[in-house]
Amino acid sequence: MAQLDIQNLVKRYGDFHAVRDVSLTVADGEFLVLLGPSGCGKTTTLRMVAGFIEPSAGHVKLGGADVTLLPPWKRNAGMVFQSYALFPHLTVAQNVAFGLEMRKVPRPDMNRRVEETLALVRLEGYGGRLPRQLSGGQQQRVALARALAIHPDVLLLDEPLSNLDAKLRQEVRVEIRELQQRMGLTTVMVTHDQEEALTMADRLVVMNEGSVRQVGSQRDLYERPADKFVAGFVGRSTFLDGTVEAPGCFRTEGGLSLVCAGGTAGKASLSLRPERLEIAAAPLAGLDNCLPGTVEFVSYLGAMIDIHVRLSPADRLVVQIANREGGFTPDVGQSVHVGWRASAGQVFNA
Amino acid sequence: MSLVVDKPRGQGWTASALLAPATIFIAISLFAPLGILFRYSLNEFVPSTKTMVEALTVANYVKFFTDPYYTAALATTIKVSLLVTVVCLIVGFPLAYVMARTQSRFKHLLIIATVLPLFVGNSVRAAGWMVVFGNKGFVNASLMGLGVISKPLEIMFTENAVIIGIIAVNLPFMVLSLQSVIEGIDRAVEEAAFSLGAPPATMFRRVLWPLALPGILAGTILTFILAMNAYATPFLLGGPTFKMMAPVIYNEFTQKTNWPFGGAIAFILMSVTLGLTLIANLLIQRRSAR
């Protein structure tokens, strides 16, 4: 395993910038997740690290060595593809052995390493099967074993869980993460699924439109999003549009005057996390903001209940409450009060 | 209690009725002539009256294999067909690969361009080649005009002209067979091989070739059969002394009106073609099944 350095990486297709000046360092043994909507450049970045796409500018360094100009077969990067890309005409053992054959590992060593790697992904005894005889989850594990068998400098995962059903995905998530920590694998994963990103990563990189928007831990991204995009993409936010009249003083488009934390004068959005808001039938005391409103929509999610509250003709909020026994659950059309501390909201100037 | 056999829908009379027309057509148009021809091939031919006499003899088959004129024609046909097939495969694979993998919006134009030569009949195309290959044709005139050669190259009425001509006819079949199969191979499988350390040549040998094998087989068989049975191209481009099987058979039927012998050669050609195809099929499948 080794440290991966991405320096000022750029990929242009004609006038279109798929990736603009991305710089990242993945420490030895770190699990970094590239998170973003489709078309944000995360996959292009990963494919440049793997060597499938030649960057327009910038460098990729693996363990300190510049591999920018090396073809994929001369880099020691293990890749797990979204479609798994197993060799359908080879058995599971032959699939796992493929990279070792390319490295001219002697036969006895090779067999031992294939066995070891299959045991690692709990597929002992499956070596003689063909990929099509395995379930989706097993195929995924073969793909992982094949990438790990070559003892790669870096493990690259391209949306590895998107073809699994929801229940299996949760199990595999934990499995991959435990394996990665146990073996100290330097790993880069690409995903658009934020829950997946949050459960697996040491550090996350949020990308949009080809650029890195924010790098940080789960807590950093959630509590201190760098911009409105991150606030909306990581976790859930409801936004009230309006203007900051003076630092600490926000007026919504619907004319509501709110106390906010900081902000500079001008057009802005106030971002609020639905679960940080409080809701009650009577006015709430001790909060910086408390506003009357009407319940417009209730969605019952089981453990949680989402309540959409209209504060003014132009302003609507989502409040999320825990579904506790005997807790307050308003009905549609009911008059309620919504309140929050100034510190619960974040202002993003437009 | 009555015994009722529960048949799934569409497997009763309806299905039979739908299958019948094609089945009957094939039976009448393919097997009936073959049967009659085979029976003819066992008859005797009286050269003086140019008539067929009912008999049961293998003399026509013996005659073919004992006369070097005919065995040479068979050898030439096999040689040309093998060469054509190999060249079509080597030339066709890269083209098919590019066509299968391209993201270009002109992809459909590329496919049409590949098929376009088939819109022209074989004899018309051969006539075109005659203009290109002739002593004062396009190739020789250009090369002599440029001073590359001083006297015209002998291309017309040679084996090479025939080979080039048949390749031009058969290449589209090879390319389309390969392209459709390569399109079904996930591009990520190639990338997986690269990322595991396989350079392009190794990737091709270990991954692309075995996965494309069904298309390679289909294209090879199609090309080989078409070459074995080529008529217009060898007839027009090969000239009077060049002999391939299809023109020889035609000659027996029409010029000599020797139906028994013509029938025998036709059966020999068909058997050899089928036999070689089956052998190639078995060899390739056994090698890939290891």
XYZ file of C-alpha atoms in Angstrom:
640
model
C 0.000 0.000 0.000
C 1.106 3.486 -0.666
C 0.136 7.106 -0.527
C -1.737 8.494 -3.515
C -1.218 12.081 -4.613
C -3.440 13.759 -7.154
C -2.013 17.113 -8.201
C -3.908 19.730 -10.197
C -5.619 17.103 -12.304
C -7.564 18.447 -15.302
C -9.558 16.662 -17.984
C -11.009 18.581 -20.901
C -13.121 17.216 -23.729
C -13.042 20.066 -26.230
C -14.631 22.981 -24.395
C -16.126 20.759 -21.718
C -14.208 20.532 -18.442
C -14.960 17.117 -16.965
C -12.460 17.665 -14.152
C -11.045 21.082 -13.221
C -7.904 21.325 -11.160
C -8.483 18.569 -8.620
C -5.789 18.046 -5.961
C -6.108 15.381 -3.297
C -3.851 13.333 -1.067
C -4.906 9.919 0.120
C -2.744 8.810 3.025
C -1.396 5.269 3.279
C -4.263 3.113 4.537
C -6.893 5.823 4.229
C -10.376 5.286 2.780
C -11.308 8.315 0.695
C -14.726 8.625 -0.906
C -15.464 10.830 -3.902
C -19.082 11.854 -3.568
C -21.197 13.806 -6.003
C -24.096 13.705 -8.429
C -23.699 11.981 -11.800
C -21.536 13.967 -14.186
C -19.597 15.714 -11.403
C -16.239 14.318 -12.550
C -15.722 11.776 -9.759
C -15.567 8.760 -12.079
C -13.316 10.597 -14.536
C -10.955 11.382 -11.658
C -10.911 7.734 -10.556
C -10.315 6.553 -14.134
C -7.387 8.939 -14.447
C -5.893 7.396 -11.311
C -6.427 3.917 -12.808
C -4.829 5.063 -16.050
C -7.801 4.526 -18.374
C -8.060 8.220 -19.146
C -5.079 10.418 -19.867
C -5.290 13.717 -17.977
C -5.156 16.985 -19.917
C -2.938 18.391 -17.167
C -1.724 17.496 -13.683
C -0.053 14.527 -12.065
C -0.912 11.259 -10.364
C 1.658 9.928 -7.914
C 1.572 6.494 -6.328
C 3.927 5.993 -3.398
C 5.815 9.084 -4.490
C 6.418 7.841 -8.049
C 4.833 9.805 -10.893
C 2.595 7.390 -12.815
C 0.755 10.013 -14.878
C 2.206 8.747 -18.154
C 2.104 5.030 -17.344
C -0.544 2.840 -18.990
C -2.913 1.007 -16.615
C -1.051 -2.303 -16.944
C 2.116 -0.741 -15.555
C 0.407 0.789 -12.512
C -0.247 -1.374 -9.513
C -3.840 -0.293 -8.969
C -6.598 -2.776 -8.122
C -9.926 -1.760 -9.544
C -13.446 -2.988 -8.774
C -15.885 -2.052 -11.522
C -19.549 -1.150 -11.207
C -20.441 -4.065 -13.493
C -17.779 -6.211 -11.703
C -16.306 -6.960 -15.161
C -15.417 -10.541 -14.231
C -13.973 -12.616 -17.056
C -17.045 -14.697 -17.922
C -15.032 -17.469 -19.610
C -12.726 -18.043 -16.617
C -13.491 -19.720 -13.306
C -13.497 -17.785 -10.054
C -9.978 -19.044 -9.249
C -8.724 -18.154 -12.747
C -10.244 -14.699 -12.411
C -8.437 -14.123 -9.131
C -5.217 -15.638 -10.509
C -5.235 -13.441 -13.644
C -3.281 -10.547 -12.148
C -0.804 -12.947 -10.509
C -0.181 -14.682 -13.845
C 0.567 -11.292 -15.386
C 3.103 -10.767 -12.589
C 4.646 -14.162 -13.313
C 4.065 -15.439 -9.778
C 5.214 -19.093 -9.615
C 2.385 -21.650 -9.700
C 2.506 -22.887 -6.038
C 2.655 -19.309 -4.684
C -0.137 -18.310 -7.009
C -2.453 -21.101 -5.882
C -1.788 -20.250 -2.261
C -2.513 -16.563 -2.809
C -5.719 -17.325 -4.723
C -6.858 -19.525 -1.824
C -5.958 -16.857 0.723
C -7.713 -14.102 -1.157
C -10.859 -16.158 -1.711
C -10.894 -16.952 2.015
C -10.588 -13.237 2.719
C -13.875 -12.580 0.907
C -15.444 -15.749 2.326
C -15.585 -17.629 -0.972
C -13.610 -20.748 -0.039
C -14.680 -23.651 -2.208
C -16.063 -21.474 -4.987
C -12.827 -21.447 -7.030
C -14.063 -23.889 -9.640
C -17.286 -22.065 -10.431
C -17.930 -19.749 -13.344
C -19.008 -16.179 -12.553
C -22.494 -16.736 -14.005
C -23.079 -19.492 -11.425
C -22.722 -16.986 -8.583
C -25.157 -14.502 -7.068
C -24.630 -10.767 -7.521
C -23.121 -10.422 -4.053
C -20.716 -13.296 -4.641
C -19.658 -11.868 -8.010
C -18.961 -8.589 -6.279
C -16.706 -10.378 -3.798
C -14.851 -12.149 -6.605
C -14.248 -8.758 -8.219
C -12.879 -7.503 -4.904
C -10.702 -10.605 -4.448
C -9.326 -10.245 -7.987
C -8.298 -6.657 -7.261
C -6.804 -7.526 -3.849
C -4.851 -10.578 -5.039
C -2.282 -8.418 -6.832
C -1.501 -6.597 -3.559
C -2.254 -3.239 -5.175
C -0.705 0.062 -4.132
C -4.183 1.531 -4.192
C -7.649 0.007 -4.337
C -10.110 1.808 -6.612
C -13.838 1.175 -6.215
C -16.177 2.506 -8.898
C -19.708 2.482 -7.440
C -19.075 -1.106 -6.335
C -22.383 -1.555 -4.518
C -24.843 0.013 -6.926
C -25.839 -3.324 -8.482
C -26.701 -4.960 -5.155
C -30.095 -4.893 -3.509
C -30.567 -2.571 -0.547
C -30.219 -5.156 2.213
C -27.096 -6.779 0.799
C -25.583 -3.359 0.180
C -25.637 -2.570 3.904
C -23.833 -5.819 4.742
C -21.223 -5.486 2.002
C -20.563 -1.889 3.023
C -19.472 -2.998 6.470
C -17.598 -5.981 5.055
C -15.512 -3.907 2.646
C -14.804 -1.294 5.295
C -13.625 -3.914 7.831
C -11.429 -5.598 5.236
C -9.965 -2.246 4.224
C -9.138 -1.353 7.829
C -7.738 -4.786 8.660
C -5.437 -4.809 5.628
C -4.638 -1.093 5.764
C -5.641 -0.576 2.146
C -5.252 2.835 0.563
C -8.678 3.102 -1.038
C -10.542 5.527 -3.259
C -14.233 4.905 -3.796
C -16.623 6.726 -6.065
C -20.301 6.893 -5.187
C -23.359 9.065 -5.531
C -24.962 7.439 -2.494
C -24.264 9.657 0.506
C -25.273 7.062 3.083
C -22.731 4.667 1.554
C -20.142 7.428 1.594
C -20.796 8.371 5.197
C -20.629 4.810 6.565
C -17.437 3.804 4.750
C -15.144 6.797 4.471
C -12.314 8.100 6.605
C -12.579 11.307 4.652
C -14.990 12.508 2.015
C -14.576 14.659 -1.050
C -17.705 16.321 -2.373
C -17.474 17.146 -6.075
C -19.742 19.058 -8.394
C -19.306 20.226 -11.980
C -15.741 18.966 -12.126
C -14.419 20.668 -9.002
C -13.889 19.691 -5.406
C -16.409 21.556 -3.261
C -15.289 20.340 0.133
C -12.953 17.802 1.696
C -13.468 16.645 5.244
C -14.837 14.155 7.725
C -18.510 13.240 7.890
C -18.939 15.706 10.756
C -17.176 18.521 8.883
C -19.404 18.137 5.848
C -22.579 17.850 7.847
C -22.021 20.488 10.483
C -19.969 22.961 8.489
C -20.842 22.616 4.811
C -18.658 24.896 2.711
C -21.426 25.995 0.362
C -25.070 25.591 -0.470
C -24.373 22.643 -2.778
C -22.677 20.633 -0.009
C -25.394 21.593 2.475
C -28.007 20.243 0.083
C -26.073 17.183 -1.024
C -24.782 15.849 2.285
C -27.660 15.159 4.590
C -30.869 17.043 4.011
C -31.458 20.751 4.187
C -34.403 23.007 3.618
C -33.525 26.378 2.236
C -35.203 29.723 2.885
C -34.247 32.273 0.238
C -33.971 35.940 1.137
C -31.447 38.598 2.073
C -29.077 39.244 4.928
C -29.907 42.777 6.007
C -27.107 42.965 8.544
C -24.938 40.232 10.088
C -27.250 38.142 12.254
C -30.406 39.468 10.629
C -32.084 37.543 7.782
C -35.281 38.516 5.927
C -37.007 35.814 3.850
C -38.671 36.413 0.496
C -41.959 36.015 2.309
C -40.999 38.912 4.592
C -40.214 36.949 7.772
C -37.523 38.432 9.951
C -35.169 35.814 11.382
C -32.157 35.742 13.658
C -29.241 33.983 11.979
C -25.603 33.265 12.744
C -23.334 35.691 10.902
C -23.594 36.274 7.164
C -22.695 39.299 5.101
C -25.286 41.681 3.732
C -26.821 40.726 0.385
C -28.867 37.991 -1.253
C -28.513 34.687 0.557
C -30.041 31.336 1.468
C -30.620 30.162 5.002
C -30.031 26.422 5.259
C -31.730 24.456 8.006
C -31.443 20.757 8.894
C -34.989 19.316 9.283
C -34.068 17.383 12.439
C -32.645 20.492 14.162
C -36.016 22.244 14.076
C -38.551 21.989 16.841
C -42.279 21.890 16.399
C -45.122 22.275 18.896
C -48.725 23.371 19.105
C -47.909 26.275 21.431
C -45.183 28.921 20.946
C -41.714 27.632 21.881
C -39.783 29.495 24.543
C -36.026 29.946 24.759
C -35.277 29.728 21.025
C -33.914 32.529 18.821
C -36.593 32.001 16.216
C -40.176 30.911 16.729
C -42.726 31.252 13.960
C -46.352 30.246 13.533
C -47.306 28.135 10.514
C -49.699 25.636 9.029
C -48.995 21.953 8.383
C -49.337 21.271 4.644
C -48.022 17.756 4.295
C -47.027 14.885 6.574
C -45.009 11.893 5.450
C -44.747 8.993 7.820
C -41.358 7.254 7.427
C -41.583 4.830 10.336
C -38.847 5.882 12.749
C -39.171 9.476 11.565
C -41.992 11.742 10.508
C -41.508 14.579 8.009
C -43.770 17.579 8.486
C -43.944 20.270 5.823
C -44.935 23.588 7.380
C -45.872 26.777 5.533
C -44.619 29.855 7.363
C -45.656 32.450 4.768
C -46.919 32.335 1.161
C -43.281 32.181 -0.048
C -41.655 30.172 2.769
C -42.024 26.489 3.503
C -39.918 24.295 5.822
C -39.499 20.592 6.434
C -39.322 19.521 10.087
C -38.284 15.997 10.946
C -39.330 14.574 14.304
C -38.606 11.232 15.916
C -41.627 8.963 16.059
C -41.846 8.634 19.867
C -44.734 7.109 21.734
C -47.057 9.900 22.846
C -45.004 12.422 20.865
C -46.480 15.450 19.125
C -47.799 14.511 15.658
C -49.774 17.287 13.986
C -52.308 16.703 11.225
C -52.506 18.458 7.882
C -54.102 21.890 8.222
C -53.233 22.226 11.925
C -51.667 25.458 13.200
C -48.240 24.889 14.750
C -45.148 26.766 15.880
C -41.679 26.038 14.521
C -38.555 27.162 16.326
C -34.768 26.873 16.198
C -31.585 28.371 17.591
C -29.684 30.800 15.371
C -26.715 28.391 15.470
C -28.817 25.607 13.888
C -28.994 27.472 10.576
C -26.278 28.405 8.155
C -26.258 31.344 5.770
C -24.855 31.032 2.255
C -24.506 34.231 0.321
C -25.595 33.946 -3.293
C -61.666 -39.957 -14.978
C -60.565 -38.603 -18.285
C -56.939 -37.986 -19.068
C -56.389 -34.402 -20.038
C -52.936 -33.373 -21.165
C -52.512 -29.740 -20.284
C -50.645 -28.084 -23.127
C -49.271 -24.580 -22.706
C -50.855 -22.116 -25.034
C -49.332 -21.801 -28.481
C -47.831 -25.271 -28.449
C -50.757 -26.994 -30.102
C -52.008 -26.625 -33.625
C -51.336 -22.909 -33.824
C -47.584 -23.291 -33.463
C -47.475 -26.137 -35.976
C -49.514 -24.106 -38.433
C -47.135 -21.162 -38.089
C -44.035 -23.312 -38.537
C -45.407 -25.291 -41.464
C -44.930 -22.857 -44.394
C -41.212 -22.288 -43.743
C -40.603 -25.970 -43.034
C -42.372 -27.121 -46.160
C -40.615 -24.501 -48.257
C -37.187 -25.579 -47.006
C -38.056 -29.241 -47.495
C -39.151 -28.708 -51.081
C -36.603 -26.124 -52.178
C -33.519 -27.547 -50.454
C -33.831 -31.240 -49.771
C -35.815 -32.253 -52.861
C -33.259 -30.851 -55.382
C -30.424 -32.250 -53.275
C -32.055 -35.664 -53.238
C -32.683 -35.638 -56.979
C -29.163 -34.391 -57.681
C -27.651 -37.088 -55.496
C -29.657 -39.717 -57.341
C -28.417 -38.244 -60.661
C -24.820 -38.393 -59.477
C -25.112 -42.171 -59.320
C -26.333 -42.400 -62.930
C -24.266 -42.993 -66.062
C -23.593 -40.495 -68.828
C -23.312 -41.446 -72.494
C -21.059 -38.825 -74.126
C -21.957 -39.700 -77.725
C -25.646 -38.934 -77.261
C -25.188 -36.582 -74.305
C -27.848 -38.458 -72.359
C -28.186 -39.743 -68.835
C -28.750 -43.457 -68.307
C -30.288 -44.800 -65.115
C -27.717 -46.727 -63.067
C -26.261 -47.174 -59.589
C -22.552 -46.473 -59.850
C -19.860 -44.468 -58.050
C -17.953 -44.032 -61.315
C -18.530 -40.258 -61.344
C -16.953 -39.868 -57.891
C -14.028 -42.106 -58.853
C -13.538 -40.049 -62.013
C -13.297 -36.821 -60.005
C -10.651 -38.083 -57.630
C -8.563 -39.812 -60.300
C -8.430 -36.905 -62.738
C -5.791 -34.328 -61.706
C -7.698 -31.607 -63.567
C -10.536 -31.845 -61.057
C -8.484 -32.524 -57.921
C -6.384 -29.460 -58.791
C -9.560 -27.381 -58.996
C -10.578 -28.656 -55.557
C -7.111 -27.911 -54.141
C -7.159 -24.396 -55.596
C -10.635 -23.783 -54.194
C -9.617 -24.886 -50.686
C -6.379 -22.890 -50.822
C -8.082 -19.701 -52.015
C -10.908 -20.084 -49.498
C -8.555 -20.597 -46.546
C -6.447 -17.621 -47.576
C -9.497 -15.414 -48.083
C -10.895 -16.429 -44.688
C -7.651 -15.752 -42.843
C -7.186 -12.361 -44.511
C -10.817 -11.411 -43.835
C -10.367 -12.295 -40.158
C -7.106 -10.365 -39.793
C -8.350 -7.309 -41.694
C -11.905 -7.504 -40.390
C -11.202 -7.762 -36.662
C -9.745 -4.276 -36.129
C -12.493 -2.724 -38.250
C -15.204 -4.645 -36.402
C -13.642 -3.659 -33.073
C -13.619 0.034 -33.932
C -17.198 -0.161 -35.198
C -18.349 -1.948 -32.051
C -16.598 0.423 -29.658
C -16.994 3.786 -31.329
C -19.131 6.401 -29.614
C -19.279 8.418 -32.824
C -22.647 9.527 -34.080
C -21.499 8.415 -37.538
C -21.490 4.803 -36.412
C -24.538 3.885 -38.464
C -22.892 5.444 -41.548
C -19.848 3.264 -40.911
C -22.050 0.170 -40.831
C -23.859 1.208 -44.004
C -20.510 1.838 -45.706
C -19.439 -1.688 -44.756
C -22.589 -3.248 -46.158
C -22.744 -1.005 -49.241
C -20.568 -3.263 -51.459
C -23.210 -5.991 -51.036
C -25.717 -3.766 -52.797
C -23.819 -4.408 -56.032
C -24.112 -7.803 -57.685
C -21.053 -10.035 -57.783
C -20.681 -9.904 -61.575
C -21.026 -6.137 -61.671
C -18.390 -5.833 -58.988
C -16.110 -8.260 -60.805
C -16.464 -6.111 -63.912
C -15.337 -3.169 -61.813
C -12.287 -5.080 -60.641
C -11.464 -5.884 -64.280
C -11.256 -2.169 -64.961
C -9.027 -1.674 -61.923
C -6.695 -4.647 -62.507
C -6.375 -4.591 -66.340
C -3.091 -3.896 -68.110
C -4.291 -0.388 -68.826
C -6.423 -0.356 -65.683
C -6.420 2.040 -62.773
C -3.637 0.356 -60.758
C -1.197 -0.135 -63.614
C -1.905 3.235 -65.211
C -1.318 5.007 -61.884
C 1.876 3.113 -61.043
C 3.292 3.538 -64.556
C 2.269 7.180 -64.647
C 4.154 7.727 -61.386
C 7.128 5.842 -62.809
C 7.050 3.175 -60.103
C 6.950 0.385 -62.689
C 7.908 0.306 -66.343
C 5.634 -2.450 -67.637
C 2.161 -3.375 -66.364
C 1.811 -5.774 -63.415
C 0.067 -9.035 -64.226
C -2.888 -8.897 -61.853
C -5.873 -9.626 -64.058
C -6.515 -13.352 -64.644
C -4.331 -14.498 -61.750
C -5.076 -16.184 -58.484
C -4.305 -12.912 -56.700
C -7.052 -11.088 -58.577
C -9.524 -13.785 -57.551
C -8.394 -13.652 -53.921
C -8.682 -9.872 -53.781
C -12.086 -10.055 -55.457
C -13.497 -12.637 -53.061
C -12.098 -10.832 -50.013
C -13.949 -7.714 -51.114
C -17.201 -9.702 -51.307
C -16.753 -11.579 -48.034
C -15.250 -8.934 -45.752
C -18.624 -7.342 -44.834
C -19.932 -10.715 -43.637
C -16.888 -11.202 -41.421
C -16.998 -7.642 -40.074
C -20.702 -7.744 -39.223
C -20.427 -11.145 -37.518
C -17.517 -9.924 -35.379
C -18.998 -6.515 -34.657
C -22.235 -7.852 -33.226
C -20.360 -10.147 -30.842
C -17.750 -7.568 -29.775
C -20.564 -5.124 -29.018
C -21.853 -7.618 -26.448
C -18.517 -7.724 -24.603
C -18.410 -5.288 -21.678
C -15.679 -2.712 -22.255
C -14.952 -2.875 -18.523
C -13.768 -6.483 -18.957
C -10.943 -5.223 -21.178
C -10.149 -2.495 -18.670
C -10.153 -5.049 -15.859
C -7.494 -7.034 -17.728
C -5.428 -3.867 -18.220
C -5.678 -2.910 -14.561
C -4.557 -6.413 -13.561
C -1.355 -5.931 -15.542
C -2.169 -7.300 -19.004
C -0.707 -5.290 -21.888
C -3.002 -4.953 -24.956
C -1.654 -8.026 -26.779
C -2.116 -10.235 -23.710
C -5.542 -8.766 -23.053
C -6.499 -9.619 -26.650
C -5.227 -13.192 -26.379
C -6.626 -13.959 -22.941
C -9.870 -11.977 -22.892
C -11.092 -10.434 -26.146
C -10.326 -13.380 -28.458
C -11.969 -16.080 -26.298
C -15.007 -13.894 -25.655
C -15.341 -13.003 -29.347
C -14.979 -16.654 -30.382
C -18.667 -17.175 -31.259
C -18.463 -14.241 -33.685
C -15.100 -15.412 -35.012
C -16.585 -18.852 -35.686
C -19.693 -17.446 -37.350
C -17.718 -15.034 -39.509
C -15.098 -17.613 -40.441
C -17.643 -20.253 -41.409
C -19.707 -17.765 -43.412
C -16.654 -16.428 -45.238
C -15.240 -19.866 -45.891
C -18.500 -21.271 -47.298
C -19.012 -18.222 -49.485
C -15.459 -18.497 -50.813
C -15.738 -22.238 -51.475
C -18.854 -21.618 -53.548
C -17.764 -18.390 -55.260
C -18.757 -18.418 -58.889
C -18.797 -15.012 -60.573
C -15.533 -13.706 -59.128
C -13.269 -16.656 -60.092
C -15.036 -16.963 -63.439
C -14.574 -13.307 -64.421
C -11.300 -12.409 -62.673
C -9.537 -15.777 -62.890
C -9.765 -16.154 -66.637
C -10.034 -19.328 -68.732
C -7.142 -21.287 -67.185
C -7.928 -20.598 -63.518
C -10.154 -23.281 -62.065
C -12.303 -23.185 -58.970
C -15.086 -25.618 -58.156
C -18.243 -23.583 -58.755
C -17.376 -22.615 -62.354
C -16.299 -26.224 -63.036
C -19.670 -27.534 -61.838
C -21.506 -24.934 -63.901
C -19.472 -25.986 -66.920
C -20.393 -29.658 -66.467
C -24.091 -28.879 -66.287
C -24.408 -26.317 -69.061
C -21.553 -26.844 -71.542
C -21.224 -30.604 -71.323
C -24.760 -31.302 -70.090
C -23.160 -34.027 -67.958
C -25.655 -33.990 -65.109
C -24.409 -37.127 -63.337
C -20.835 -35.840 -63.123
C -21.951 -32.289 -62.302
C -24.088 -33.676 -59.514
C -21.173 -35.695 -58.185
C -18.836 -32.660 -58.102
C -21.513 -30.589 -56.433
C -21.816 -33.207 -53.715
C -18.065 -33.441 -53.316
C -17.823 -29.646 -52.927
C -20.620 -29.616 -50.382
C -19.130 -32.489 -48.377
C -15.640 -30.994 -48.333
C -17.002 -27.592 -47.276
C -19.102 -29.107 -44.521
C -16.291 -31.391 -43.380
C -13.673 -28.619 -43.169
C -16.135 -26.333 -41.377
C -16.932 -29.007 -38.813
C -13.256 -29.822 -38.234
C -12.388 -26.135 -37.761
C -15.328 -25.733 -35.405
C -14.264 -28.694 -33.277
C -10.612 -27.620 -33.195
C -11.395 -24.065 -32.112
C -13.922 -25.134 -29.519
C -11.606 -27.746 -28.040
C -8.732 -25.275 -27.790
C -10.892 -22.688 -26.063
C -12.475 -25.203 -23.702
C -9.289 -25.927 -21.792
